[in-house]
Tab-separated table of C-alpha atoms and ligand atoms in Angstrom:
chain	number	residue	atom	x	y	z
A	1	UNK	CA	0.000	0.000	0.000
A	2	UNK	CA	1.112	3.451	-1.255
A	3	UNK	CA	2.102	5.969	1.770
A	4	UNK	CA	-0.922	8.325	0.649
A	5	UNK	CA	-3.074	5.285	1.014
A	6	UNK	CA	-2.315	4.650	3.978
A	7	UNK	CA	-2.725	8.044	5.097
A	8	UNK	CA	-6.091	8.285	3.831
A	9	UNK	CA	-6.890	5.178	4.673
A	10	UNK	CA	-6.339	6.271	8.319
A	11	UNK	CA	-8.003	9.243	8.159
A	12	UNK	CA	-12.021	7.642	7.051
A	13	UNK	CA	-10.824	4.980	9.413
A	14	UNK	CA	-10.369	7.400	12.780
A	15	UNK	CA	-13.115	10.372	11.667
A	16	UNK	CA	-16.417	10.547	11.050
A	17	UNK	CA	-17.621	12.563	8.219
A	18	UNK	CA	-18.299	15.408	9.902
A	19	UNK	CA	-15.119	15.531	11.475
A	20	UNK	CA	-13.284	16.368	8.493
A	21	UNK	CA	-11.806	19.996	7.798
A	22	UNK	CA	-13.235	19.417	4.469
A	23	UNK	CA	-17.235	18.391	5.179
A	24	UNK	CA	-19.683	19.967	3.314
A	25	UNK	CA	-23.594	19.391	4.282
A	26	UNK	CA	-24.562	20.361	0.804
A	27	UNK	CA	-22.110	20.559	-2.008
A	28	UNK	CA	-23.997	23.345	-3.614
A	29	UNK	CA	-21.593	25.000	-5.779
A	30	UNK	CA	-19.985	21.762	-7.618
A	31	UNK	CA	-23.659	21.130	-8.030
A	32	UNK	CA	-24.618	24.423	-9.863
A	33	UNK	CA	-21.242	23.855	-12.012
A	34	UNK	CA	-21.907	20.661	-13.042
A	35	UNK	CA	-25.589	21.356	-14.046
A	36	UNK	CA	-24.055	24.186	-15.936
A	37	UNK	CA	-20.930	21.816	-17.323
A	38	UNK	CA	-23.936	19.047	-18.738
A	39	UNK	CA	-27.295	19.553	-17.659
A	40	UNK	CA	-28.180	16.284	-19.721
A	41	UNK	CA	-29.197	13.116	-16.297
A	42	UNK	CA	-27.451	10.236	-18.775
A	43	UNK	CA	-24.172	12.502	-18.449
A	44	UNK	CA	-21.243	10.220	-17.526
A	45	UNK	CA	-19.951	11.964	-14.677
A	46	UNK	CA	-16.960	11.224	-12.473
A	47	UNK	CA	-15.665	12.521	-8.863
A	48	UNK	CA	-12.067	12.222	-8.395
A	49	UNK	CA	-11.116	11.935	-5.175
A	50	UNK	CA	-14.695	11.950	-4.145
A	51	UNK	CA	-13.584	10.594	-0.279
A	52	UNK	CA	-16.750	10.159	1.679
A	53	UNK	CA	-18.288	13.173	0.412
A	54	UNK	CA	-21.948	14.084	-0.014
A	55	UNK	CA	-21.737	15.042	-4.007
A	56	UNK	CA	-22.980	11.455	-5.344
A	57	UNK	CA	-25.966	11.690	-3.042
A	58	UNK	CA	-26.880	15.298	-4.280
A	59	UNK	CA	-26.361	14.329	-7.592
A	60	UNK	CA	-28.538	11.258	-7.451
A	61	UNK	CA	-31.200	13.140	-6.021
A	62	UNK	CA	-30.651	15.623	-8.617
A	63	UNK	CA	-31.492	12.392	-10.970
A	64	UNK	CA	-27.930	12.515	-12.456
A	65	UNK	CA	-27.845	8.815	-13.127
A	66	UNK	CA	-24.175	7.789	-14.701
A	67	UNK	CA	-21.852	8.566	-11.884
A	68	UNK	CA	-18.572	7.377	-10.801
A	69	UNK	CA	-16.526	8.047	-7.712
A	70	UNK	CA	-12.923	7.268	-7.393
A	71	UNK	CA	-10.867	7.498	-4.698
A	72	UNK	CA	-7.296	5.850	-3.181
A	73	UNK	CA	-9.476	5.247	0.139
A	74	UNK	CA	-11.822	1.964	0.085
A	75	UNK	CA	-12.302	2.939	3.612
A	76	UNK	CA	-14.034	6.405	2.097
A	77	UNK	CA	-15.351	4.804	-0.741
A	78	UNK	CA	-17.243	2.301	1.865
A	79	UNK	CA	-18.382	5.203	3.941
A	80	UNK	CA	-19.988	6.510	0.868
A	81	UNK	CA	-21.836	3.573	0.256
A	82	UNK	CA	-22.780	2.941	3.122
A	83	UNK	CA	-24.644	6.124	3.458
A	84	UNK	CA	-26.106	6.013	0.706
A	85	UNK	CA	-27.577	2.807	0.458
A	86	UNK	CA	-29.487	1.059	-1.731
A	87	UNK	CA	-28.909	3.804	-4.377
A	88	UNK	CA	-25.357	3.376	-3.859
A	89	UNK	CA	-25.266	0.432	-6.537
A	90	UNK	CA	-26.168	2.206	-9.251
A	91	UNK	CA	-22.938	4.296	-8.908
A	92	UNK	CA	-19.323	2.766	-9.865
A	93	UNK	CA	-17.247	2.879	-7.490
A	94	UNK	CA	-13.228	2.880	-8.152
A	95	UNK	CA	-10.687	2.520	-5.406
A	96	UNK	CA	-7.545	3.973	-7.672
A	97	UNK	CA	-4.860	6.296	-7.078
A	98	UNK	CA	-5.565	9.106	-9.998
A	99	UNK	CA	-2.277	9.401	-11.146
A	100	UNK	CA	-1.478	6.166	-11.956
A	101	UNK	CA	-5.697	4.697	-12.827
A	102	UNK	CA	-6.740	3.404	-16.325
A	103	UNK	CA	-9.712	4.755	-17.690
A	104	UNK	CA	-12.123	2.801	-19.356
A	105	UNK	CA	-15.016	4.761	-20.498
A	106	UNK	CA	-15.282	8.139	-21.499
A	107	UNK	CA	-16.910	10.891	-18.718
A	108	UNK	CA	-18.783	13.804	-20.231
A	109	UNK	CA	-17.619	15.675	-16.596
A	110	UNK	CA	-14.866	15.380	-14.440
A	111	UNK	CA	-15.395	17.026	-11.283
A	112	UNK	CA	-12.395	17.676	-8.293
A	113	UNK	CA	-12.913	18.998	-5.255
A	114	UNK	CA	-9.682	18.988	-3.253
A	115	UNK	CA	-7.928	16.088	-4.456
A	116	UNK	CA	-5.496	17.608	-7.476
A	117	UNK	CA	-3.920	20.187	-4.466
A	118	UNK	CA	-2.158	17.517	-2.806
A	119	UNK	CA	-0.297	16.797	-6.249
A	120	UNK	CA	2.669	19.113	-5.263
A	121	UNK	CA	5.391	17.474	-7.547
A	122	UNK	CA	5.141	18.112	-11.051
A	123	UNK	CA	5.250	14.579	-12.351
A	124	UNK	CA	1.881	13.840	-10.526
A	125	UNK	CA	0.094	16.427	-11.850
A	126	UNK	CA	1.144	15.686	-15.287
A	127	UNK	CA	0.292	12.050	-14.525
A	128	UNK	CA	-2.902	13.326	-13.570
A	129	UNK	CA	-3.351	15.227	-16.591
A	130	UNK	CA	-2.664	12.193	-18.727
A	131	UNK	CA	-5.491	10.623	-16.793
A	132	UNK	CA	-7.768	12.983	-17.235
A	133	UNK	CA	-7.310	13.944	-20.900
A	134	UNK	CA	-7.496	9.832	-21.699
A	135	UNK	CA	-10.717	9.689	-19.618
A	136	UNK	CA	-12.403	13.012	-21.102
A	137	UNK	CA	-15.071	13.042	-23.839
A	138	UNK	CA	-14.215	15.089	-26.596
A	139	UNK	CA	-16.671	17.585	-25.988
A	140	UNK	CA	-16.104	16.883	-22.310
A	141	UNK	CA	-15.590	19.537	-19.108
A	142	UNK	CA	-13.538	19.672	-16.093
A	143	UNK	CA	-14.379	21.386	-12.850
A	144	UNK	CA	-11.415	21.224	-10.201
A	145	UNK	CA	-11.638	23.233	-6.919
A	146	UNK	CA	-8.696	23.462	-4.901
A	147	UNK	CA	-7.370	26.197	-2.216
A	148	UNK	CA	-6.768	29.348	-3.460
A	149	UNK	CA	-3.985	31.493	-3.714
A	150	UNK	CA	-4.937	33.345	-0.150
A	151	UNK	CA	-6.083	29.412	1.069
A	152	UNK	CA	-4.137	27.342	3.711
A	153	UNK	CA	-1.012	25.711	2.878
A	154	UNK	CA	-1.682	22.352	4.266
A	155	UNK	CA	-4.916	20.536	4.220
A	156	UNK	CA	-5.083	16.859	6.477
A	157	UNK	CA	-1.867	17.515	7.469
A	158	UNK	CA	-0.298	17.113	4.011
A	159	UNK	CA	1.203	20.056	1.853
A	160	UNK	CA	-0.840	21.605	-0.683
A	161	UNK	CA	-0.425	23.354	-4.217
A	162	UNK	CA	-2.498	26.446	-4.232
A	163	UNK	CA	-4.089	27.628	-7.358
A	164	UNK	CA	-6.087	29.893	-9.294
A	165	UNK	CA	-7.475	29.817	-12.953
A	166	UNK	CA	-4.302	30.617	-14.299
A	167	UNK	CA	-2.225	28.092	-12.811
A	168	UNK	CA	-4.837	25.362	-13.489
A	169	UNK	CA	-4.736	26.537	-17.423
A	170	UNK	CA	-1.344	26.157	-17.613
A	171	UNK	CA	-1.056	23.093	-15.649
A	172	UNK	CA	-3.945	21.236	-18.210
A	173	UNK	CA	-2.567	22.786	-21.378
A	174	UNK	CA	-4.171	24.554	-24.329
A	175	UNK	CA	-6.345	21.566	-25.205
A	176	UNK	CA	-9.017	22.830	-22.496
A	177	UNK	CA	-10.596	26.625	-22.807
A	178	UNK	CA	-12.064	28.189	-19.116
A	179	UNK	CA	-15.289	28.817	-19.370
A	180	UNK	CA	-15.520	30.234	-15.270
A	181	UNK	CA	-14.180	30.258	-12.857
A	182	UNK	CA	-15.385	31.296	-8.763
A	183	UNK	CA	-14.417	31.856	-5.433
A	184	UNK	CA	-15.302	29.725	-2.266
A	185	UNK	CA	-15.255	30.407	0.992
A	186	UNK	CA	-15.456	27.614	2.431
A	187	UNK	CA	-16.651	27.201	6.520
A	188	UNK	CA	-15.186	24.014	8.269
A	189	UNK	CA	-17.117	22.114	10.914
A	190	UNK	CA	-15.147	24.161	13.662
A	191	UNK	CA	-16.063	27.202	11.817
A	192	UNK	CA	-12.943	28.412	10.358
A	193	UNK	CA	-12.431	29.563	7.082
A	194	UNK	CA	-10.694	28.501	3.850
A	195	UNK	CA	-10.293	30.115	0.745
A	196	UNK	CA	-11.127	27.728	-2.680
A	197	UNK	CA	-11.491	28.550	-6.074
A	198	UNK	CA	-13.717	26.510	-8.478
A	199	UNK	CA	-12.409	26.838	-12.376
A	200	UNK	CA	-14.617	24.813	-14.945
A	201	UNK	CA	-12.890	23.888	-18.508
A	202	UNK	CA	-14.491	22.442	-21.865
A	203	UNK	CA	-12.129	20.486	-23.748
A	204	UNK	CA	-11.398	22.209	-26.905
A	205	UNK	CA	-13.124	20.587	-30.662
A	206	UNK	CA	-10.500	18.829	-32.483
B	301	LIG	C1	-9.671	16.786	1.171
B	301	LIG	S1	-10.405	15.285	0.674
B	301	LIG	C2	-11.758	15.842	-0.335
B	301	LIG	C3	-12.836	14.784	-0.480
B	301	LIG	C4	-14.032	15.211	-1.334
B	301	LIG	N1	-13.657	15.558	-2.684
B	301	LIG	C5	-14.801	16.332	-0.708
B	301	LIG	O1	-14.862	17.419	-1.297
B	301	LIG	O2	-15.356	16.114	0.376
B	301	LIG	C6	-9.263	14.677	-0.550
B	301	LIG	C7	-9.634	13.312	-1.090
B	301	LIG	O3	-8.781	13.013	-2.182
B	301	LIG	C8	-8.377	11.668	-2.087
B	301	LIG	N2	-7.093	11.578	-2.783
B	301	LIG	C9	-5.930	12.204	-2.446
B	301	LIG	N3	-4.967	11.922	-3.337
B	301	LIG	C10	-5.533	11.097	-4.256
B	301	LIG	C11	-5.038	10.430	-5.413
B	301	LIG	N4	-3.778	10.581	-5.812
B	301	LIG	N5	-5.884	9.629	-6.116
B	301	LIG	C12	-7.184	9.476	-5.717
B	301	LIG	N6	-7.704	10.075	-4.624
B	301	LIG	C13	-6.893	10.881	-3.906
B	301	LIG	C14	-8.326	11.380	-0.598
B	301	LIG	O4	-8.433	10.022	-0.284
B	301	LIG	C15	-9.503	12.197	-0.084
B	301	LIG	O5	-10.686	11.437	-0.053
């Protein structure tokens, strides 16, 4: 087992999901970007590094019904389920480290909340970008939120790579165009808070 599995590993294992600096009761704005992104329910969409978060229930409810969630952590990925219930079978669930997972299907949206910041060595991120542009339709769109600029520097105890629009455009290359991008702030469940920006990205025709 990889040291980051591990580490994540340990953290769905010791905390509830409430205990995270990371919760979110609702995930409302990756919600209104991905309704924006495809607003079409057979949409093939896909959460990377969706931990134990509450974004495949919303968008089940929403009656998205092609959804994937993949994370390093089964213990996440179980948590997840578990939650969710009978429901939770209709989603595919993928226990994979990003960087080094083989897609094989095409998503319509890729969707990233806090999971490409902890890529702070160059290789990863342009492993991760390999990933992503081999699992993206043609016509497909990427929403990754991260901390911002003005954001913490650490985030489960593990560095971070801050970013803004910019730096996310240059890190995924002139193949995808941003089409918006928006600021977070972002309340933790002791009520601190953190600074995220959200930056959506079609992938250019041709
Ligand atoms: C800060 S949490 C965010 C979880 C979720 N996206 C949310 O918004 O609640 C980061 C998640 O990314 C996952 N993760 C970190 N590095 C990863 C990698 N290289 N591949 C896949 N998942 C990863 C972790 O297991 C963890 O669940």
């Amino acid at each position: 087992m990889s040291d980051r599995t591990t580490h994540w590993d340990n953290v769905y294992a010791t905390k509830g999901e409430a205990e995270v600096s990371w919760f979110q009761d609702s995930p409302a704005l990756s919600i209104e970007m991905i309704r924006a992104a495809n607003p079409d329910r057979d949409a093939a969409i896909i959460d990377i590094g969706g931990g134990a978060s509450r974004l495949a229930d919303a968008l089940l409810q929403d009656n998205y019904r092609n959804l994937a969630v993949l994370d390093l952590s089964a213990n996440a990925l179980d948590a997840a389920r578990k939650r969710i219930g009978a429901a939770a079978s209709a989603v595919d669930w993928i226990v994979a480290d990003v960087t080094t997972w083989r897609p094989v299907k095409a998503y319509d949206v890729w969707h990233d909340r806090a999971a490409f910041h902890f890529l702070t060595d160059p290789r990863d991120r342009a492993a991760y970008v390999e990933r992503l542009r081999s699992a993206i339709a043609a016509d497909g769109q990427v929403i990754i939120a991260t901390f911002a600029p003005d954001g913490p520097q650490t985030c489960s105890g593990l560095p971070v790579q801050r970013h803004d629009s910019t730096s996310l455009s240059r890190e995924l290359g002139p193949e995808f165009e941003l089409v918006e991008t928006r600021g977070d702030t972002h309340r933790t469940p002791w009520h601190s808070t953190q600074a995220f920006q959200f930056s959506r990205f079609r992938r250019r025709a041709g």
